Amino acid sequence: MHVRHATVRIMGAEARKGGGALIRWGERRRSAAMHLDSVPLLSGSKFFVGHNLELQRERMRFLDRIAEENAPMLRLRAPAAHLVVINDPQILQEVFVEKAKSFHKSMLVKWALYPLAGEGLFTSEGDLWRRQRKLMAPLFHQAQLQRYATDMLACTHRTMDPWKDGDVVEFANAMTKLTMGVAGKTLFDADTFDDADAIGEALTDTLEWIGEASGSFYGIAHLVARRLVLRAAEVAPATLSARLSAAAQRLAQPTWIPGERGKKFRASIAFLDQHVQRMIDERRASAGQRDDLLSKLLSSRDEESGAGMNDKQVRDEVLTLFVAGHETTATGLSWSLQLLCEHPDWYAKVQKEVDALPADPTVADLPALGLCLRVFKESLRLYPPVYMFGRQTLEPVEVGGVTLPQDTVVLLSPYTLHHMRSVWPDPKRFDPDRFLPEAEASRARYSWLPFGAGPRVCIGNHFAMMEAQLVLATLLRRYRFESLGHAEPETSATFRPNTAMPMRVHARKTS
Ligand code: HEM
């Protein structure tokens, strides 16, 4: 064990010097890639449960420990699974970009997300994913995004205009309401402001359960059972095989969540379903084609069969986009403002940038709001809303000179990657200038991955960055914010702040 650790310390040191030492090492030994066992094991693995309890109960500490190791690749232990976490930009490029075809999304994450996202764009695979991505991509092209700016600004005003000088606002909740309003309006032409609190509550509940369930023994048990049933289906006679395959399909999603928790979870999902169904029904009933996502989904036809999308598929896409499209951006905006309040020197610089605008920001001002964008990017580095996600190997595949067996779970934690000393000097320091063009150009391409990478990169990344720039600039021109307490990230499905982030707002004189 000691020897193995020493080997990896050397790899880490090489990676610090030149980047991608594991790759060079792998190239030298192309004919004999290393076995997974030679990747160092993170300390603290317990008998049978491995690292699973720590992942469940002390997730933040667990992530900090991984970052502290500063190793390009670490092995983790969990019941019935091979698991590695990768923190090296070159190896991540192999997994997410160059060899993306050898991976699919992690079964455990898909299992936990199924009740909310079903077979939507985030969770689907293969032909279904390709078809849906192609259908939705035009809505996120640059020209289209610019048209969303008006709605983004209108939702910002609707949120902040009622604030009076000296009010204490729950900033994190306000950002959720704002970004939910933007997602509802731009993607589905729906007004969510009146229902925002009820939707927000249902979503909070749902995301908390997903966060806990995605590494749980309950989920692992489902997937182990599913694997056994699938194996049995392979050797069973035809009639039994079909029934076993159907049973395996049922195990790919949570079968029953017991107790009060389960009751609340089911009620929240039912509430969200009703809401979406109402939106679909109203749109099907209304005449005329609108230029939003919902209309596109409802009018799309399969190229071969000519069949339209059924309501379940539309529901899955709508909920996926609605949740993915606002929760993460709200979280990023909340952290941005807390970071600015805690770093008055940077706050003053941003204030100067927004005060230099002749009037409230519009889409034409985006090029003049470079620092607002850098602040948002740096907040996504320090507190990436999607702090951990994964892939699973479809076949044995070599990455970083190591052969990963079929079904190995590869974890990417943008949080640990963004805290690697070898990639980000003085990683805990808030410094938006890390995102000046020359600084970005000097870093390895896949060092900053809050939006993922490769074919499954976040479809809404430019949408989110433009929204954040406009919202931050508009808020900071109108009010000075005074933070009334420090929030820490909660390890729910996203890195939400653990408080409502109370802030006192002071009205400013700008128009
Ligand atoms: C700061 C804001 C955001 C962050 C940090 C974020 C993060 C991510 C990440 C990490 C992924 C990739 C997950 C993986 O590879 O397994 C992803 C995918 C996705 N995101 Fe975002 N996202 C944000 C905003 C948005 C917005 C605004 C939308 C839509 C309006 C959106 C819609 C999606 C969808 C649909 C996918 C799945 C794409 C696919 O698999 O083809 N996201 N997001």
Short mmCIF file of C-alpha atoms in Angstrom, two decimals, residues 247-460:
data_model
loop_
_atom_site.label_atom_id
_atom_site.label_comp_id
_atom_site.label_asym_id
_atom_site.label_seq_id
_atom_site.Cartn_x
_atom_site.Cartn_y
_atom_site.Cartn_z
CA ALA A 247 -38.32 -6.53 -13.96
CA ALA A 248 -34.78 -5.27 -14.58
CA GLN A 249 -36.25 -2.20 -16.27
CA ARG A 250 -38.34 -1.47 -13.16
CA LEU A 251 -35.22 -1.71 -10.98
CA ALA A 252 -33.54 1.04 -13.03
CA GLN A 253 -35.65 3.50 -11.03
CA PRO A 254 -36.56 3.67 -7.32
CA THR A 255 -39.28 1.08 -6.72
CA TRP A 256 -40.55 2.27 -3.34
CA ILE A 257 -39.37 5.00 -1.00
CA PRO A 258 -40.61 4.14 2.49
CA GLY A 259 -41.90 6.33 5.34
CA GLU A 260 -42.83 10.00 5.62
CA ARG A 261 -39.89 10.95 3.42
CA GLY A 262 -41.24 8.81 0.59
CA LYS A 263 -44.74 10.25 1.03
CA LYS A 264 -43.43 13.81 0.79
CA PHE A 265 -41.23 12.94 -2.18
CA ARG A 266 -44.13 11.36 -4.08
CA ALA A 267 -46.36 14.36 -3.29
CA SER A 268 -43.69 16.77 -4.60
CA ILE A 269 -43.23 14.82 -7.83
CA ALA A 270 -47.03 14.64 -8.28
CA PHE A 271 -47.27 18.42 -7.79
CA LEU A 272 -44.57 19.07 -10.39
CA ASP A 273 -46.21 16.62 -12.79
CA GLN A 274 -49.57 18.35 -12.48
CA HIS A 275 -47.97 21.71 -13.10
CA VAL A 276 -46.20 20.54 -16.24
CA GLN A 277 -49.25 18.66 -17.50
CA ARG A 278 -51.34 21.82 -17.16
CA MET A 279 -48.77 23.69 -19.23
CA ILE A 280 -48.82 20.97 -21.92
CA ASP A 281 -52.64 20.82 -21.98
CA GLU A 282 -52.98 24.59 -22.29
CA ARG A 283 -50.48 24.70 -25.11
CA ARG A 284 -52.07 21.81 -27.01
CA ALA A 285 -55.41 23.61 -26.72
CA SER A 286 -54.13 27.03 -27.82
CA ALA A 287 -54.00 27.73 -31.52
CA GLY A 288 -50.88 29.02 -33.29
CA GLN A 289 -47.23 28.10 -33.13
CA ARG A 290 -44.95 29.90 -30.71
CA ASP A 291 -41.20 30.06 -30.95
CA ASP A 292 -40.37 28.37 -27.66
CA LEU A 293 -39.17 24.97 -26.56
CA LEU A 294 -42.56 23.62 -25.57
CA SER A 295 -44.00 24.35 -29.03
CA LYS A 296 -41.00 22.67 -30.63
CA LEU A 297 -41.39 19.58 -28.48
CA LEU A 298 -45.10 19.34 -29.17
CA SER A 299 -44.79 19.76 -32.92
CA SER A 300 -41.72 17.59 -33.46
CA ARG A 301 -42.11 14.46 -35.58
CA ASP A 302 -39.96 11.37 -35.78
CA GLU A 303 -38.06 11.43 -39.09
CA GLU A 304 -38.90 7.80 -39.91
CA SER A 305 -42.27 7.08 -38.35
CA GLY A 306 -43.68 10.63 -38.43
CA ALA A 307 -44.99 10.03 -34.89
CA GLY A 308 -45.19 12.93 -32.45
CA MET A 309 -43.67 12.93 -28.99
CA ASN A 310 -45.89 11.43 -26.33
CA ASP A 311 -46.87 13.40 -23.21
CA LYS A 312 -44.49 11.40 -20.99
CA GLN A 313 -41.49 12.32 -23.15
CA VAL A 314 -42.58 15.96 -23.32
CA ARG A 315 -43.03 15.96 -19.53
CA ASP A 316 -39.53 14.52 -19.01
CA GLU A 317 -37.94 17.14 -21.27
CA VAL A 318 -39.88 20.03 -19.76
CA LEU A 319 -39.05 19.09 -16.17
CA THR A 320 -35.40 18.43 -17.04
CA LEU A 321 -34.97 21.79 -18.75
CA PHE A 322 -36.96 23.66 -16.14
CA VAL A 323 -34.94 22.28 -13.22
CA ALA A 324 -31.52 22.23 -14.92
CA GLY A 325 -32.24 25.68 -16.33
CA HIS A 326 -32.77 27.59 -13.10
CA GLU A 327 -31.56 25.84 -9.94
CA THR A 328 -27.88 25.87 -10.93
CA THR A 329 -27.84 29.47 -12.15
CA ALA A 330 -29.59 30.65 -8.97
CA THR A 331 -26.97 28.87 -6.88
CA GLY A 332 -24.12 30.42 -8.89
CA LEU A 333 -25.60 33.91 -8.55
CA SER A 334 -26.01 33.51 -4.78
CA TRP A 335 -22.38 32.48 -4.32
CA SER A 336 -21.22 35.31 -6.58
CA LEU A 337 -22.84 37.91 -4.38
CA GLN A 338 -21.66 36.36 -1.12
CA LEU A 339 -18.11 36.29 -2.49
CA LEU A 340 -18.32 39.93 -3.53
CA CYS A 341 -19.67 40.99 -0.13
CA GLU A 342 -16.80 39.14 1.55
CA HIS A 343 -14.21 40.72 -0.78
CA PRO A 344 -14.87 44.49 -0.70
CA ASP A 345 -11.92 45.25 -2.98
CA TRP A 346 -13.49 43.16 -5.75
CA TYR A 347 -16.95 44.51 -4.95
CA ALA A 348 -15.61 48.04 -5.52
CA LYS A 349 -14.10 47.05 -8.89
CA VAL A 350 -17.36 45.47 -10.08
CA GLN A 351 -19.31 48.49 -8.84
CA LYS A 352 -17.06 50.72 -10.95
CA GLU A 353 -17.69 48.55 -14.02
CA VAL A 354 -21.47 48.64 -13.72
CA ASP A 355 -21.57 52.33 -12.81
CA ALA A 356 -19.70 53.13 -16.01
CA LEU A 357 -22.74 52.03 -18.05
CA PRO A 358 -24.87 54.93 -19.26
CA ALA A 359 -28.12 53.28 -18.07
CA ASP A 360 -29.49 49.94 -16.81
CA PRO A 361 -27.71 47.12 -18.65
CA THR A 362 -29.00 45.67 -21.91
CA VAL A 363 -27.69 42.90 -24.10
CA ALA A 364 -25.57 45.48 -25.98
CA ASP A 365 -23.61 46.11 -22.76
CA LEU A 366 -22.40 42.53 -22.34
CA PRO A 367 -18.92 43.23 -23.79
CA ALA A 368 -18.48 46.01 -21.19
CA LEU A 369 -19.33 43.64 -18.32
CA GLY A 370 -16.23 41.45 -18.45
CA LEU A 371 -15.60 41.57 -14.71
CA CYS A 372 -19.19 40.53 -13.90
CA LEU A 373 -18.62 37.46 -16.05
CA ARG A 374 -15.25 36.73 -14.42
CA VAL A 375 -16.82 36.96 -10.97
CA PHE A 376 -19.48 34.45 -11.98
CA LYS A 377 -16.87 32.11 -13.47
CA GLU A 378 -14.73 32.30 -10.32
CA SER A 379 -17.77 31.58 -8.17
CA LEU A 380 -18.48 28.49 -10.34
CA ARG A 381 -14.87 27.47 -9.72
CA LEU A 382 -15.10 27.79 -5.94
CA TYR A 383 -18.68 26.54 -5.57
CA PRO A 384 -19.59 24.58 -8.74
CA PRO A 385 -23.37 24.04 -8.46
CA VAL A 386 -23.10 20.54 -10.01
CA TYR A 387 -20.27 19.50 -7.73
CA MET A 388 -20.09 15.84 -8.72
CA PHE A 389 -21.25 13.77 -11.67
CA GLY A 390 -20.19 10.57 -13.27
CA ARG A 391 -19.77 8.21 -16.15
CA GLN A 392 -19.69 4.42 -16.33
CA THR A 393 -17.56 2.41 -18.75
CA LEU A 394 -19.47 0.47 -21.41
CA GLU A 395 -16.41 -1.66 -22.15
CA PRO A 396 -12.82 -1.96 -20.86
CA VAL A 397 -11.13 1.31 -21.76
CA GLU A 398 -7.70 2.81 -21.18
CA VAL A 399 -7.48 6.34 -19.78
CA GLY A 400 -4.41 7.99 -18.32
CA GLY A 401 -2.51 4.77 -18.97
CA VAL A 402 -4.86 2.75 -16.73
CA THR A 403 -7.27 0.10 -17.99
CA LEU A 404 -10.70 0.63 -16.50
CA PRO A 405 -12.78 -2.56 -16.53
CA GLN A 406 -16.33 -2.53 -17.92
CA ASP A 407 -18.83 -0.90 -15.49
CA THR A 408 -16.20 1.19 -13.70
CA VAL A 409 -17.77 4.36 -12.34
CA VAL A 410 -15.66 7.43 -13.14
CA LEU A 411 -16.43 10.43 -10.97
CA LEU A 412 -15.72 14.01 -11.94
CA SER A 413 -16.03 16.46 -9.11
CA PRO A 414 -15.63 19.99 -10.49
CA TYR A 415 -15.22 21.01 -6.84
CA THR A 416 -12.14 18.83 -6.27
CA LEU A 417 -10.74 19.58 -9.75
CA HIS A 418 -11.12 23.32 -9.11
CA HIS A 419 -9.27 22.96 -5.80
CA MET A 420 -6.26 21.07 -7.13
CA ARG A 421 -3.10 22.93 -6.16
CA SER A 422 -1.35 21.59 -9.26
CA VAL A 423 -3.96 23.21 -11.53
CA TRP A 424 -5.07 26.26 -9.52
CA PRO A 425 -2.36 27.96 -7.42
CA ASP A 426 -3.68 29.04 -4.01
CA PRO A 427 -7.01 27.40 -4.86
CA LYS A 428 -9.11 28.80 -2.00
CA ARG A 429 -8.35 32.42 -2.88
CA PHE A 430 -11.12 34.35 -4.66
CA ASP A 431 -9.55 35.91 -7.75
CA PRO A 432 -11.81 36.63 -10.75
CA ASP A 433 -8.72 37.57 -12.79
CA ARG A 434 -7.99 33.87 -13.12
CA PHE A 435 -10.45 34.22 -15.99
CA LEU A 436 -8.73 37.02 -17.88
CA PRO A 437 -8.22 35.77 -21.46
CA GLU A 438 -4.43 35.40 -21.09
CA ALA A 439 -4.80 33.48 -17.80
CA GLU A 440 -7.41 31.18 -19.38
CA ALA A 441 -5.15 30.57 -22.39
CA SER A 442 -2.25 29.56 -20.14
CA ARG A 443 -4.21 26.78 -18.39
CA ALA A 444 -4.98 23.28 -19.62
CA ARG A 445 -8.30 23.35 -21.48
CA TYR A 446 -10.25 21.06 -19.18
CA SER A 447 -9.16 22.64 -15.87
CA TRP A 448 -12.50 24.38 -15.33
CA LEU A 449 -15.51 22.12 -15.80
CA PRO A 450 -18.60 23.50 -14.05
CA PHE A 451 -20.60 22.70 -17.20
CA GLY A 452 -19.02 19.33 -17.99
CA ALA A 453 -17.34 18.70 -21.36
CA GLY A 454 -17.64 16.85 -24.66
CA PRO A 455 -20.87 15.83 -26.40
CA ARG A 456 -22.86 15.97 -23.15
CA VAL A 457 -21.63 19.43 -22.15
CA CYS A 458 -24.35 21.59 -20.59
CA ILE A 459 -26.65 22.79 -23.35
CA GLY A 460 -27.45 25.93 -21.34
#
